[in-house]
N, CA, C and O of each residue as an XYZ file, in Angstrom:
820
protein
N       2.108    -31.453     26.869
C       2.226    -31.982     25.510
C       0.999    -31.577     24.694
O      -0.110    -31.619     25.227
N       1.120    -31.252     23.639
C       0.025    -30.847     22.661
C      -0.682    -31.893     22.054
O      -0.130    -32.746     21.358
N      -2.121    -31.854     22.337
C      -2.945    -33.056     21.941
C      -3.199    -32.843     20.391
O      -2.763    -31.975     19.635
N      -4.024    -33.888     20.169
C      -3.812    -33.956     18.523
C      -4.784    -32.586     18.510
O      -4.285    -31.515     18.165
N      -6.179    -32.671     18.897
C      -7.106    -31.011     18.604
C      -6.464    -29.727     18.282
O      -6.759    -28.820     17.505
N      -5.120    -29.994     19.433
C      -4.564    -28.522     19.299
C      -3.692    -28.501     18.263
O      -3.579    -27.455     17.625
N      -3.047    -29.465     17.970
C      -2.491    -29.790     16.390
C      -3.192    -29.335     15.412
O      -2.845    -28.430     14.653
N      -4.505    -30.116     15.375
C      -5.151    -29.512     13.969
C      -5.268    -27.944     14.402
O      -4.574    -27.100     13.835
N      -5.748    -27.763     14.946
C      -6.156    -26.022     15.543
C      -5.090    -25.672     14.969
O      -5.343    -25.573     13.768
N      -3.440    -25.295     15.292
C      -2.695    -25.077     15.069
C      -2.344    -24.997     13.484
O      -1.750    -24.088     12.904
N      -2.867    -26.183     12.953
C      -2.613    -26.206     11.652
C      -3.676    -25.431     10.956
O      -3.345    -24.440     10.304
N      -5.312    -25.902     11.060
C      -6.056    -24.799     10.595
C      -5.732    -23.495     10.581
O      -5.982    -22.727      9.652
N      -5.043    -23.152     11.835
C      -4.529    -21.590     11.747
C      -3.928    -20.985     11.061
O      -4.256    -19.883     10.623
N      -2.814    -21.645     10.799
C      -1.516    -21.916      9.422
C      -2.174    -21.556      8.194
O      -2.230    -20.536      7.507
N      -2.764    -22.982      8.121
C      -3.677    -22.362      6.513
C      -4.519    -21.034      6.459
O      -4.468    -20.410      5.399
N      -5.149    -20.624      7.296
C      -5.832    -19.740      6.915
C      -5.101    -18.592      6.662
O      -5.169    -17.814      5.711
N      -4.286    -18.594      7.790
C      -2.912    -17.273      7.478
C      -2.306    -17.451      6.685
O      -1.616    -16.463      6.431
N      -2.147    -18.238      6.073
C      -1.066    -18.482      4.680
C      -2.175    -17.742      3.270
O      -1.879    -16.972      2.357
N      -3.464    -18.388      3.636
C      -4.928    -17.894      2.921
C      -4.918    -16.682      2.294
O      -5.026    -16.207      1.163
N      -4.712    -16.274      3.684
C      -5.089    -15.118      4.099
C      -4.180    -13.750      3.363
O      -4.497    -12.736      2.742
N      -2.905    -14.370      3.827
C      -2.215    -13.402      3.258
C      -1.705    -14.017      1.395
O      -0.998    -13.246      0.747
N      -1.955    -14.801      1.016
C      -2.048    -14.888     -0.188
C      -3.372    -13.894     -1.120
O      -3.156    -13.306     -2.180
N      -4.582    -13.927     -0.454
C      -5.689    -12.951     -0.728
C      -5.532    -11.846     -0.761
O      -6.195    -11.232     -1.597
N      -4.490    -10.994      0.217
C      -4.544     -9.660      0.215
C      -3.620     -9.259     -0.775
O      -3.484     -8.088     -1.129
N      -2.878    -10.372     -1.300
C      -1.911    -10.335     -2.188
C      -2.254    -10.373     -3.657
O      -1.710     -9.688     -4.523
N      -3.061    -11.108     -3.807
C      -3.462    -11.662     -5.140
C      -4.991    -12.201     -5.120
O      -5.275    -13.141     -5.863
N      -6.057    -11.583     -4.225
C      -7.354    -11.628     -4.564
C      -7.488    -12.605     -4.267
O      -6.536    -13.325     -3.966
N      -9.108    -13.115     -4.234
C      -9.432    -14.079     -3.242
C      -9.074    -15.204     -4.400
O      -8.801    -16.332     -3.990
N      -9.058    -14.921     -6.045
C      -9.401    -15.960     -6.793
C      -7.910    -16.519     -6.948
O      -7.855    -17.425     -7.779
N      -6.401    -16.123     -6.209
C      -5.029    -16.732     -5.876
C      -5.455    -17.817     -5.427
O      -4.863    -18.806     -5.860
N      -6.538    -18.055     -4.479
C      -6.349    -18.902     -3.209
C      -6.342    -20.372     -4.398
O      -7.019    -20.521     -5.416
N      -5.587    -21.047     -3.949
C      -5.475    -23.168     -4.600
C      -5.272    -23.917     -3.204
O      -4.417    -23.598     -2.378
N      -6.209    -24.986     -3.064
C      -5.629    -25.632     -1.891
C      -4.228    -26.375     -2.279
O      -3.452    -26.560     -1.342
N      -3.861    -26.787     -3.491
C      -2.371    -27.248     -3.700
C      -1.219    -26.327     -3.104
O      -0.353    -26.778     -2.354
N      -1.311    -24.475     -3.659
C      -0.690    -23.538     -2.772
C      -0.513    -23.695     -1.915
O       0.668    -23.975     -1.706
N      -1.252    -23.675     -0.932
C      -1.296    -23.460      0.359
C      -0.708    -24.394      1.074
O      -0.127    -24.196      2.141
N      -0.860    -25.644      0.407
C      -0.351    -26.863      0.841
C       1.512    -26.652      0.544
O       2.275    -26.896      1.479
N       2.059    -26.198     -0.794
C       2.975    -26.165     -0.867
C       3.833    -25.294      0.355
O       4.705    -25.779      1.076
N       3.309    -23.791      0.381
C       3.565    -23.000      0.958
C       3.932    -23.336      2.579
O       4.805    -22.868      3.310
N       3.163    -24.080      2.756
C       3.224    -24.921      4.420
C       3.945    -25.875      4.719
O       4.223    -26.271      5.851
N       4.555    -26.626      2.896
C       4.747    -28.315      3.735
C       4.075    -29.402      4.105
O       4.404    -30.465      4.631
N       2.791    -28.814      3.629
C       1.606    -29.718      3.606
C       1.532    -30.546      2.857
O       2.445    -30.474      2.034
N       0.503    -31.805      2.619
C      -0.405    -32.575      1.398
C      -0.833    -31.638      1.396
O      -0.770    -30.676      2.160
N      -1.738    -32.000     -0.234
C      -3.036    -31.469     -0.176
C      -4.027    -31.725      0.215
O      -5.014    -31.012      0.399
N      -3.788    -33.237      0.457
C      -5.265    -33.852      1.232
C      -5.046    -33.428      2.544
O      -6.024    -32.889      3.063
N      -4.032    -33.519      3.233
C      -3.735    -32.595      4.809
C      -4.559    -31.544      4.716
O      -5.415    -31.350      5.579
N      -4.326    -30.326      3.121
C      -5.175    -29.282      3.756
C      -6.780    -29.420      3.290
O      -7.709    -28.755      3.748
N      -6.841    -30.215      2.501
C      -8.026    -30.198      2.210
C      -9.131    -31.016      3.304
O     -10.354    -30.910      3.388
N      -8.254    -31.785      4.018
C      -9.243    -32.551      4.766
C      -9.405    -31.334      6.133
O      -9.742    -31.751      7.242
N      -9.240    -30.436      6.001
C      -8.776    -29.460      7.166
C      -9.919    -28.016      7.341
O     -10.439    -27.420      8.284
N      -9.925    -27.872      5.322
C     -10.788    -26.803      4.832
C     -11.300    -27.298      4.628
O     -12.304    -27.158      5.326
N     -11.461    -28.612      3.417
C     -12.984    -28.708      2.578
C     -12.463    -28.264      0.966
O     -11.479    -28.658      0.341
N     -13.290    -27.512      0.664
C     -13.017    -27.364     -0.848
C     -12.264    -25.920     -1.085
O     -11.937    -25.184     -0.154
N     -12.082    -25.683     -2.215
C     -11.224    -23.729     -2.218
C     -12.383    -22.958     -1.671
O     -12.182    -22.100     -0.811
N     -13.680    -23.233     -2.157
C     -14.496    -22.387     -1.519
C     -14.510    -22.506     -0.377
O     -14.265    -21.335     -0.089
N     -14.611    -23.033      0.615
C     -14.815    -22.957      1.784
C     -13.163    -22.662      2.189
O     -13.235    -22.198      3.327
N     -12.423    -22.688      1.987
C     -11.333    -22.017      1.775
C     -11.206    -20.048      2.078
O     -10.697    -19.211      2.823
N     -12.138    -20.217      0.805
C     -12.335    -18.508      0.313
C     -12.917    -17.952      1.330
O     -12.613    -16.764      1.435
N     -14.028    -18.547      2.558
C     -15.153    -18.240      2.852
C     -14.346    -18.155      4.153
O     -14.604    -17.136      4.793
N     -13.297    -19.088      4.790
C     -12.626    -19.078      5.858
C     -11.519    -17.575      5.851
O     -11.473    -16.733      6.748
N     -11.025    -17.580      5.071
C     -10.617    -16.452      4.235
C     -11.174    -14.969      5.147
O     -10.679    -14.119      5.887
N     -12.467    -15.295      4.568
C     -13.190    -13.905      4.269
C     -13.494    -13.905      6.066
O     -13.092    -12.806      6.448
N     -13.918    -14.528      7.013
C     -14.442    -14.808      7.922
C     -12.975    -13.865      9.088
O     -13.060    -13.010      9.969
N     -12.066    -14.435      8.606
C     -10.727    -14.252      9.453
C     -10.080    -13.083      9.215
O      -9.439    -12.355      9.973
N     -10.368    -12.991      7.904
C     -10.556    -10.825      7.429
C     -11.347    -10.122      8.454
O     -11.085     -9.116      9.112
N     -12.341    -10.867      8.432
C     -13.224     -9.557      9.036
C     -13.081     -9.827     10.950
O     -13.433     -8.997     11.787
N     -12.556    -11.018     11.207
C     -12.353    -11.146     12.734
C     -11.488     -9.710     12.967
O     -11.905     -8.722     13.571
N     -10.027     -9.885     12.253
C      -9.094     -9.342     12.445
C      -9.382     -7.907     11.928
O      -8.792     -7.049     12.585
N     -10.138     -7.444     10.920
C     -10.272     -6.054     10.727
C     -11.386     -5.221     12.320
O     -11.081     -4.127     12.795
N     -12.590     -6.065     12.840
C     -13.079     -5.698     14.233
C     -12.416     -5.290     15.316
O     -12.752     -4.536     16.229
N     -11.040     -6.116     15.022
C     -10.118     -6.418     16.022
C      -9.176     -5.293     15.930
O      -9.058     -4.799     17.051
N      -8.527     -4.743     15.139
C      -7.804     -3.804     14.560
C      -8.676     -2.577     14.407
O      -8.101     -1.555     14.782
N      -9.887     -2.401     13.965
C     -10.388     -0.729     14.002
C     -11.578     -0.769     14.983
O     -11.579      0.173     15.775
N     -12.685     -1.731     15.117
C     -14.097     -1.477     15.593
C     -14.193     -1.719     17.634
O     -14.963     -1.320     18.508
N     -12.766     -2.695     17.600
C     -12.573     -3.021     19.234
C     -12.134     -1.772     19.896
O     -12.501     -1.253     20.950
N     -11.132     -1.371     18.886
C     -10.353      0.299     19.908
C     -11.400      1.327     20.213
O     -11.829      1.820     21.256
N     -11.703      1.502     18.732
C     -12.883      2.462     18.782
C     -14.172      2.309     19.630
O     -14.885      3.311     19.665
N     -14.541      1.338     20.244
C     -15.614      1.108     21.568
C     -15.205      1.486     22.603
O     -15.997      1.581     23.541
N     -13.839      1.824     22.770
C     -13.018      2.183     23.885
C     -13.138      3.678     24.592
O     -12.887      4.137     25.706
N     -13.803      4.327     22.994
C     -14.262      5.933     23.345
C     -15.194      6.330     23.441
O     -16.067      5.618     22.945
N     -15.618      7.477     24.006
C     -16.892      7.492     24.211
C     -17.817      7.852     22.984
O     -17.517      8.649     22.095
N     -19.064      7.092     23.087
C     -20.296      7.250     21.654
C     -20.361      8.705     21.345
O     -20.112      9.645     22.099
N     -20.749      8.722     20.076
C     -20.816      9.726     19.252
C     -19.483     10.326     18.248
O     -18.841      9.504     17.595
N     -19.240     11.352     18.205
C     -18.013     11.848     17.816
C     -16.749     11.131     17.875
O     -15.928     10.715     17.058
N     -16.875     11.137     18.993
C     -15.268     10.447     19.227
C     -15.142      9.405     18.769
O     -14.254      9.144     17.958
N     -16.179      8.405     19.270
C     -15.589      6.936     18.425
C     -15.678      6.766     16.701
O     -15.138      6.093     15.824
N     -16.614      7.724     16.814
C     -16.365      7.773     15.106
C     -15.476      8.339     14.008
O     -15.237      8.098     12.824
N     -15.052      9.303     15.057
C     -13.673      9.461     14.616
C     -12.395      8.490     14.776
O     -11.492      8.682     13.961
N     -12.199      7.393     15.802
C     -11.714      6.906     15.900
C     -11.636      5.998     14.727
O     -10.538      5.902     14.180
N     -12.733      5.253     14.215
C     -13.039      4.154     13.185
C     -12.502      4.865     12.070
O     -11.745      4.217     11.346
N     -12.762      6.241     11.727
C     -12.120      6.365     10.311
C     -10.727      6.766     10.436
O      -9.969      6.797      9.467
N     -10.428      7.033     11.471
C      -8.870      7.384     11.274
C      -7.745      6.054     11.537
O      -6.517      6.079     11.447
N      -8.709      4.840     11.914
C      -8.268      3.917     11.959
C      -7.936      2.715     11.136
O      -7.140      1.786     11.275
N      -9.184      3.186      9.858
C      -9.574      2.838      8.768
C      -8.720      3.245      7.841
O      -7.931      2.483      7.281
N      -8.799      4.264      7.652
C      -7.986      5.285      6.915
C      -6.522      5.038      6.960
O      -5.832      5.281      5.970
N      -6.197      4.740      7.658
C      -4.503      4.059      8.474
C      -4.045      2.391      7.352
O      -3.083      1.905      6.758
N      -5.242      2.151      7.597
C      -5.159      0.581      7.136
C      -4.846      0.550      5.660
O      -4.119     -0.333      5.204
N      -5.476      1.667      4.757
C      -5.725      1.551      3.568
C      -4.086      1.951      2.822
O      -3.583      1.382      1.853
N      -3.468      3.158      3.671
C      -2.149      3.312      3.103
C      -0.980      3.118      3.701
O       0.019      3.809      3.506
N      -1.087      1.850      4.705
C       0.141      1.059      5.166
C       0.854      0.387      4.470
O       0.467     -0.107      3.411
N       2.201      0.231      5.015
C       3.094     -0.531      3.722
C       2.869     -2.110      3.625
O       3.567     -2.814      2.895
N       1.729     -2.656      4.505
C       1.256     -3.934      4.966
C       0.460     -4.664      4.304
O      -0.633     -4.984      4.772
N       0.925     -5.101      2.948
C       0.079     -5.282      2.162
C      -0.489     -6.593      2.738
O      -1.016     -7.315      1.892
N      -0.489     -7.044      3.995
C      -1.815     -8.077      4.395
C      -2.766     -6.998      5.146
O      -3.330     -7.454      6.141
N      -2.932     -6.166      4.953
C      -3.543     -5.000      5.313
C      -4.597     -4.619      3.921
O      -5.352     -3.648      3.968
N      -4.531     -5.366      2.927
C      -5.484     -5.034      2.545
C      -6.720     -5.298      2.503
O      -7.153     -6.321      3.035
N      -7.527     -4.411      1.855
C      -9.076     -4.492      1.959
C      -9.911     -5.969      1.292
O     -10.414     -5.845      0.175
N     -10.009     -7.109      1.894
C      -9.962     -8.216      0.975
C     -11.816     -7.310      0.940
O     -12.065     -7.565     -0.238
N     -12.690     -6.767      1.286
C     -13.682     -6.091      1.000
C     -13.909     -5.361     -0.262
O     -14.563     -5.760     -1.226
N     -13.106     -3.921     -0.095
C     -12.787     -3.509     -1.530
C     -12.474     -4.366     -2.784
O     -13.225     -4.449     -3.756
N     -11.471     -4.891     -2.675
C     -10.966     -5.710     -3.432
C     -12.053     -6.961     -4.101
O     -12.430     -7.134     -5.260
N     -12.338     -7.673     -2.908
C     -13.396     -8.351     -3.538
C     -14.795     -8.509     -3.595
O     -15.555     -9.471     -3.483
N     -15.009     -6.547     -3.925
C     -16.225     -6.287     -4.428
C     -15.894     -6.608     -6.338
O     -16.530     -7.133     -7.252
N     -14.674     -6.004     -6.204
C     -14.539     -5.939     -8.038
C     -14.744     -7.206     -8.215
O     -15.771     -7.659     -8.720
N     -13.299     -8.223     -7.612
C     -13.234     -9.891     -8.306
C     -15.305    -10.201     -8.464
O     -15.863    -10.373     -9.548
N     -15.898    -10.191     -7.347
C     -17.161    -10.779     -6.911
C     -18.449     -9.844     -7.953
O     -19.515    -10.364     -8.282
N     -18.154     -8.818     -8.225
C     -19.413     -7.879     -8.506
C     -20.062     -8.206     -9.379
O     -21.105     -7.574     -9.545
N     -19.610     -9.766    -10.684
C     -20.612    -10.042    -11.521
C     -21.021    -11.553    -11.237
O     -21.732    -12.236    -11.975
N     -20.454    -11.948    -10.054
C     -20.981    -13.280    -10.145
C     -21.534    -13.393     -9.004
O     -21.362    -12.542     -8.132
N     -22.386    -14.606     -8.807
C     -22.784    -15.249     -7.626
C     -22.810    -16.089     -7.054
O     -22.324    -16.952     -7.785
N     -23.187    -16.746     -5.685
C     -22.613    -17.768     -5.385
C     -21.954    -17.729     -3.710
O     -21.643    -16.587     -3.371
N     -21.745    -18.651     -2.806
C     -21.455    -17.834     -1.791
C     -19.659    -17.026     -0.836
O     -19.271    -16.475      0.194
N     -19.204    -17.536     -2.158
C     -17.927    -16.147     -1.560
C     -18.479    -14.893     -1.622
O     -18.358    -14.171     -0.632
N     -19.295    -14.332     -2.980
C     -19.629    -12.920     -3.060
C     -20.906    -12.689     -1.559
O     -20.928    -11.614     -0.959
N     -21.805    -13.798     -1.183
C     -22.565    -13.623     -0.532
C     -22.152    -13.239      0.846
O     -22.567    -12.447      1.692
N     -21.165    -14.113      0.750
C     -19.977    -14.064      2.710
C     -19.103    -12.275      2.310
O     -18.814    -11.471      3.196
N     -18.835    -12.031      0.717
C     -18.162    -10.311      0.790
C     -19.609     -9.841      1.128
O     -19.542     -9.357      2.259
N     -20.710     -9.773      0.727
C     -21.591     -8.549      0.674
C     -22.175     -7.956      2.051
O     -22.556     -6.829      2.368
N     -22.058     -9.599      2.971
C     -22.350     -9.735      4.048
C     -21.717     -8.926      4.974
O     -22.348     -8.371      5.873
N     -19.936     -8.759      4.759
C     -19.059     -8.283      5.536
C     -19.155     -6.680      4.855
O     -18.569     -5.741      5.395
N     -19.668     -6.575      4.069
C     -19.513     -4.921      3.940
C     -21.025     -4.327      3.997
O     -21.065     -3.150      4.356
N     -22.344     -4.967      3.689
C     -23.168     -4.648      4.829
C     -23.021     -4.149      6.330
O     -23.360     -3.074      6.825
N     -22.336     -5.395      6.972
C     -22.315     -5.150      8.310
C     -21.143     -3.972      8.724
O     -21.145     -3.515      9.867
N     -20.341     -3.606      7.914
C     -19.395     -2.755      7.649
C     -19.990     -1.416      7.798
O     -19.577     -0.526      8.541
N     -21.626     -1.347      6.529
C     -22.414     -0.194      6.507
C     -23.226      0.203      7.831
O     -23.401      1.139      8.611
N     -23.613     -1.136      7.572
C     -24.680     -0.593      9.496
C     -23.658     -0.179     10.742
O     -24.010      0.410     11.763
N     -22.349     -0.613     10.429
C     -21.690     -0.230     11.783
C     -21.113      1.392     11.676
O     -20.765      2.050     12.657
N     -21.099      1.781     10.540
C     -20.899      3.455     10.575
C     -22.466      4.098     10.431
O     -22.461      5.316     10.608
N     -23.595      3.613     10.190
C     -24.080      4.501     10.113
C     -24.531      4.282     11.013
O     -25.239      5.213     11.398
N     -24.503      3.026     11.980
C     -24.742      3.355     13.728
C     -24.328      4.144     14.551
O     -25.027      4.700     15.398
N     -22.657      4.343     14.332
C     -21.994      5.283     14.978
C     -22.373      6.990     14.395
O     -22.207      7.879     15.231
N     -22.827      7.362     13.105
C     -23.214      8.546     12.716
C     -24.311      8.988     13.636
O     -24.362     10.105     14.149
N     -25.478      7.704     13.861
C     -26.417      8.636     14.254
C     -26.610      8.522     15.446
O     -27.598      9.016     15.990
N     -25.574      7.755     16.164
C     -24.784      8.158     17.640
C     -24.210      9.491     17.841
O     -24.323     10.118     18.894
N     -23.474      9.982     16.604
C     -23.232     11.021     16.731
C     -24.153     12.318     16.852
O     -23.932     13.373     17.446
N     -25.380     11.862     16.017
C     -26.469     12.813     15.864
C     -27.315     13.205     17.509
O     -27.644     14.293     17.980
N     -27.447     11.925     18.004
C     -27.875     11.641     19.501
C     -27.418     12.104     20.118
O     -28.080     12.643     21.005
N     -25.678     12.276     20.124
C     -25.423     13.350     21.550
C     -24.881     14.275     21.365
O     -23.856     14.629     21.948
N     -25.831     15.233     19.966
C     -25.997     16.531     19.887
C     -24.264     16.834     18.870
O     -24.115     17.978     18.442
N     -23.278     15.937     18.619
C     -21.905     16.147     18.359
C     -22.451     16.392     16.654
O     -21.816     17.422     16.431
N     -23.214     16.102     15.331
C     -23.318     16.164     14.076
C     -24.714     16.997     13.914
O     -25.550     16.926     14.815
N     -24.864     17.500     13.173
C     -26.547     18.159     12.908
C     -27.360     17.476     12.506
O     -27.488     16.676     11.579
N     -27.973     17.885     13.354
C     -29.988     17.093     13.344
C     -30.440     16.272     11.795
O     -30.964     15.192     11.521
N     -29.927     17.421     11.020
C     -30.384     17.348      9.466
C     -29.436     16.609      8.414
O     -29.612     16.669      7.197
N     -28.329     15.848      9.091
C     -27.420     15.335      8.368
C     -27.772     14.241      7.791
O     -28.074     13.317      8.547
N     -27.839     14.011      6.372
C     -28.226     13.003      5.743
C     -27.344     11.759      6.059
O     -26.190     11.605      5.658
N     -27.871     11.115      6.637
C     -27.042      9.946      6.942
C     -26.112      8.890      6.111
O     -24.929      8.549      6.136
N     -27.697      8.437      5.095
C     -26.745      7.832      4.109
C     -25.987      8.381      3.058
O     -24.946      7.785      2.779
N     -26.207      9.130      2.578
C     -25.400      9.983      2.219
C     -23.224     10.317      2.619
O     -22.256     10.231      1.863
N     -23.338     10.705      4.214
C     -22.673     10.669      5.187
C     -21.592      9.534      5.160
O     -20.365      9.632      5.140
N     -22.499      8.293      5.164
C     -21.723      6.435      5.077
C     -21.076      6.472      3.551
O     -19.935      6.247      3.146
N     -22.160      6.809      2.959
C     -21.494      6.198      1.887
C     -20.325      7.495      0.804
O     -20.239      7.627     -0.417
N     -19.687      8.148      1.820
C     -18.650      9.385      1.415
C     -17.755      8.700      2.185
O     -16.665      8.499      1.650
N     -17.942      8.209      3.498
C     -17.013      7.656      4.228
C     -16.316      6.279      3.374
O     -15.159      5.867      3.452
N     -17.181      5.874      2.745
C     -16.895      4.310      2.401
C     -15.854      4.829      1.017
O     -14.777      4.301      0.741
N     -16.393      5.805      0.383
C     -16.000      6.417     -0.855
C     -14.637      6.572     -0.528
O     -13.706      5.890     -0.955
N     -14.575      7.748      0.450
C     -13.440      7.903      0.669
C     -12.439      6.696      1.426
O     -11.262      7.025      1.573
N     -12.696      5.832      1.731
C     -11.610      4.242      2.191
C     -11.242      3.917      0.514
O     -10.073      3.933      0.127
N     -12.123      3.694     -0.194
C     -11.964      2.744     -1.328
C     -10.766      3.637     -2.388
O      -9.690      3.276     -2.865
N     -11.606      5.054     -2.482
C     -10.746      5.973     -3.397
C      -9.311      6.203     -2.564
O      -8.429      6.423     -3.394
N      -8.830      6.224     -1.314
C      -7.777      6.426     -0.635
C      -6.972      4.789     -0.861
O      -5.760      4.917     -1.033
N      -7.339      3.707     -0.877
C      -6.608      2.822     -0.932
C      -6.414      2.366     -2.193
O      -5.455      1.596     -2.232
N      -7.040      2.566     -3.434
C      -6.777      2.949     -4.841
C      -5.466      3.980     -4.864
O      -4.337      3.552     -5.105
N      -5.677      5.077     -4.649
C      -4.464      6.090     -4.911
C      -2.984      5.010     -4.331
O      -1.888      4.744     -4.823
N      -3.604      4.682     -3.227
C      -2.422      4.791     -2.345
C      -1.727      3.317     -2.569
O      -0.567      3.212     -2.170
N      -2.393      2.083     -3.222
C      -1.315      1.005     -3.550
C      -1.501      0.789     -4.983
O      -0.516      0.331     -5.562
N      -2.797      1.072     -5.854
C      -2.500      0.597     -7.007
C      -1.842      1.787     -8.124
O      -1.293      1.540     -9.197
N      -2.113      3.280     -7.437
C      -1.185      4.759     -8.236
C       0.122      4.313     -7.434
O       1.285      4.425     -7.820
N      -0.325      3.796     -6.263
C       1.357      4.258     -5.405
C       1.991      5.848     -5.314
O       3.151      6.244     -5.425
N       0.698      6.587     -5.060
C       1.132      7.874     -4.587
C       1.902      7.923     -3.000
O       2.052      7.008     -2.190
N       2.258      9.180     -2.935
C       3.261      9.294     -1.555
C       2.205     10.520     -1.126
O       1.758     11.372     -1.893
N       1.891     10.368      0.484
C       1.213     11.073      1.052
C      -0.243     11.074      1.442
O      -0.985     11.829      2.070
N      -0.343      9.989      0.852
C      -1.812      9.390      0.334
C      -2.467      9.648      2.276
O      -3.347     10.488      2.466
N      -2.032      9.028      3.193
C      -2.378      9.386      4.216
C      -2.634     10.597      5.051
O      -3.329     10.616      6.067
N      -2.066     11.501      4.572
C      -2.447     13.066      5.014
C      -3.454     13.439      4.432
O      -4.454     13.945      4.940
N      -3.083     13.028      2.434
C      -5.035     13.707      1.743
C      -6.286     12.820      2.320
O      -7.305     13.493      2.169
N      -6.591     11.534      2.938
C      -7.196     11.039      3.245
C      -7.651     11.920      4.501
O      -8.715     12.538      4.543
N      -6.770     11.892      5.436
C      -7.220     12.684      6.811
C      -7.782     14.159      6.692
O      -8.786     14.486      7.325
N      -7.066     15.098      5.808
C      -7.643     16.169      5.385
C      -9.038     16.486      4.482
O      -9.791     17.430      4.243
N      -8.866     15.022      4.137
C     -10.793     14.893      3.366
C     -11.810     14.401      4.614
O     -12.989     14.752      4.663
N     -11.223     13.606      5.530
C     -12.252     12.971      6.468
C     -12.641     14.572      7.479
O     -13.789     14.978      7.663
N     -11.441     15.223      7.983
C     -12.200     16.332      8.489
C     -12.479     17.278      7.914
O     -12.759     18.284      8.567
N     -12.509     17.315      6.460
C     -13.603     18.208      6.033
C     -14.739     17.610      5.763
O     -15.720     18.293      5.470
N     -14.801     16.352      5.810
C     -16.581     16.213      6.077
C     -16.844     16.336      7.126
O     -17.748     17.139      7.357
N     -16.260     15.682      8.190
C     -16.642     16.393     10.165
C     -16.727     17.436      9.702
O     -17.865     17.291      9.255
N     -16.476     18.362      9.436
C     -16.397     19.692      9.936
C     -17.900     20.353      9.257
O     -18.500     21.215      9.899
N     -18.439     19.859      7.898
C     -19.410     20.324      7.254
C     -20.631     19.227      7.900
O     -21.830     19.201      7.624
N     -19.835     18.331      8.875
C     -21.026     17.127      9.438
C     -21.291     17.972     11.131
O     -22.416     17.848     11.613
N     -20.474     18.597     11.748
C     -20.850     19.015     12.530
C     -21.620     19.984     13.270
O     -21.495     21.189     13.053
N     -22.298     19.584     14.011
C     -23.569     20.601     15.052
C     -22.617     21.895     15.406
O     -21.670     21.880     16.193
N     -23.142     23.147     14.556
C     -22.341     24.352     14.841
C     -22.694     24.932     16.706
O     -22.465     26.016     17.241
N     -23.191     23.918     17.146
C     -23.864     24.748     18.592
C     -23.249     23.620     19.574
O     -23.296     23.840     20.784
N     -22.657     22.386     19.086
C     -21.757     21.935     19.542
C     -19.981     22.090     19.957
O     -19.074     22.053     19.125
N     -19.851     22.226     21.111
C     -18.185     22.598     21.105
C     -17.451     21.847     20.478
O     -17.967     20.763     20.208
N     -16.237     22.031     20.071
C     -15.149     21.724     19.063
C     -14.515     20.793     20.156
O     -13.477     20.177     19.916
């Protein structure tokens, strides 16, 4: 029999996925604890006594984005070996995410750099946080790549990250708010032409 803990558990879960995919839908600033409540069958005091306020709402939100995006590109990709490979893995995994027909697949990152970029306060602090740690985790894997001889010595690193990041943001622009077709092939054909101008010519292919 399910004790009451696993009840609430159960229910916290609910909300956040309901959150959750209301955000990727309509930005973090959709989220209402009344929504969410409707959407479920809930009170609102049910969900509010559960979350707390919309912000902490937003912040649960943002937290369960980024579980599930680790989980989906940064877990597989540890699976290969350092350098090259896994870093290829992350962007082609990345890259995948941005022009799926899954619109809970979106970038609540991208996305809520724009909503967040003039204000402050701590939803923007919990986004800046998750796309920081976003930055250090490719340009860890770059100069993993540099280490076992797979990219050249002289490759500007940051530089490197932030073409990669360019290219996620500009690929998931084309690809849900133009709604171009193909959007996933020009993405892949831009990522290995930077490998290819990123790679150690004295390294095998």
């Amino acid at each position: 029999m399910e004790t009451r803990s696993e009840r609430a558990e159960t229910t916290l879960a609910a909300i956040v996925d309901t959150a959750l995919a209301m955000a990727a839908d309509g930005g973090l600033d959709s989220l209402s604890i009344g929504e969410v409540a409707k959407r479920l069958g809930l009170s609102k005091s049910g969900v509010f006594s559960r979350v707390g306020s919309r912000e902490q709402l937003q912040l649960a939100v943002i937290l369960e984005y980024d579980r599930r995006f680790q989980q989906a590109v940064f877990l597989p990709a540890m699976r290969e070996p350092r350098g090259l490979p896994r870093l290829d893995a992350i962007m082609r995994r990345w890259l995948a995410r941005a022009t799926g027909t899954d619109r809970a697949l979106s970038c609540i990152y991208t996305a809520g750099a724009f909503e967040y970029d003039d204000r402050e306060g701590a939803v923007r602090d919990q986004l800046l946080d998750g796309v920081m740690r976003l930055r250090a985790a490719l340009r860890r894997s770059v100069l993993q790549g540099i280490e076992a001889g797979h990219l050249r010595a002289d490759l500007d690193v940051e530089q490197f990250v932030f073409e990669m990041d360019a290219l996620y943001a500009g690929l998931m622009r084309d690809a849900r708010f133009l709604r171009e077709t193909g959007m996933h092939e020009r993405g892949v054909k831009a990522w290995e032409r930077m490998l290819a101008s990123a790679r150690n010519p004295t390294c095998p292919a």
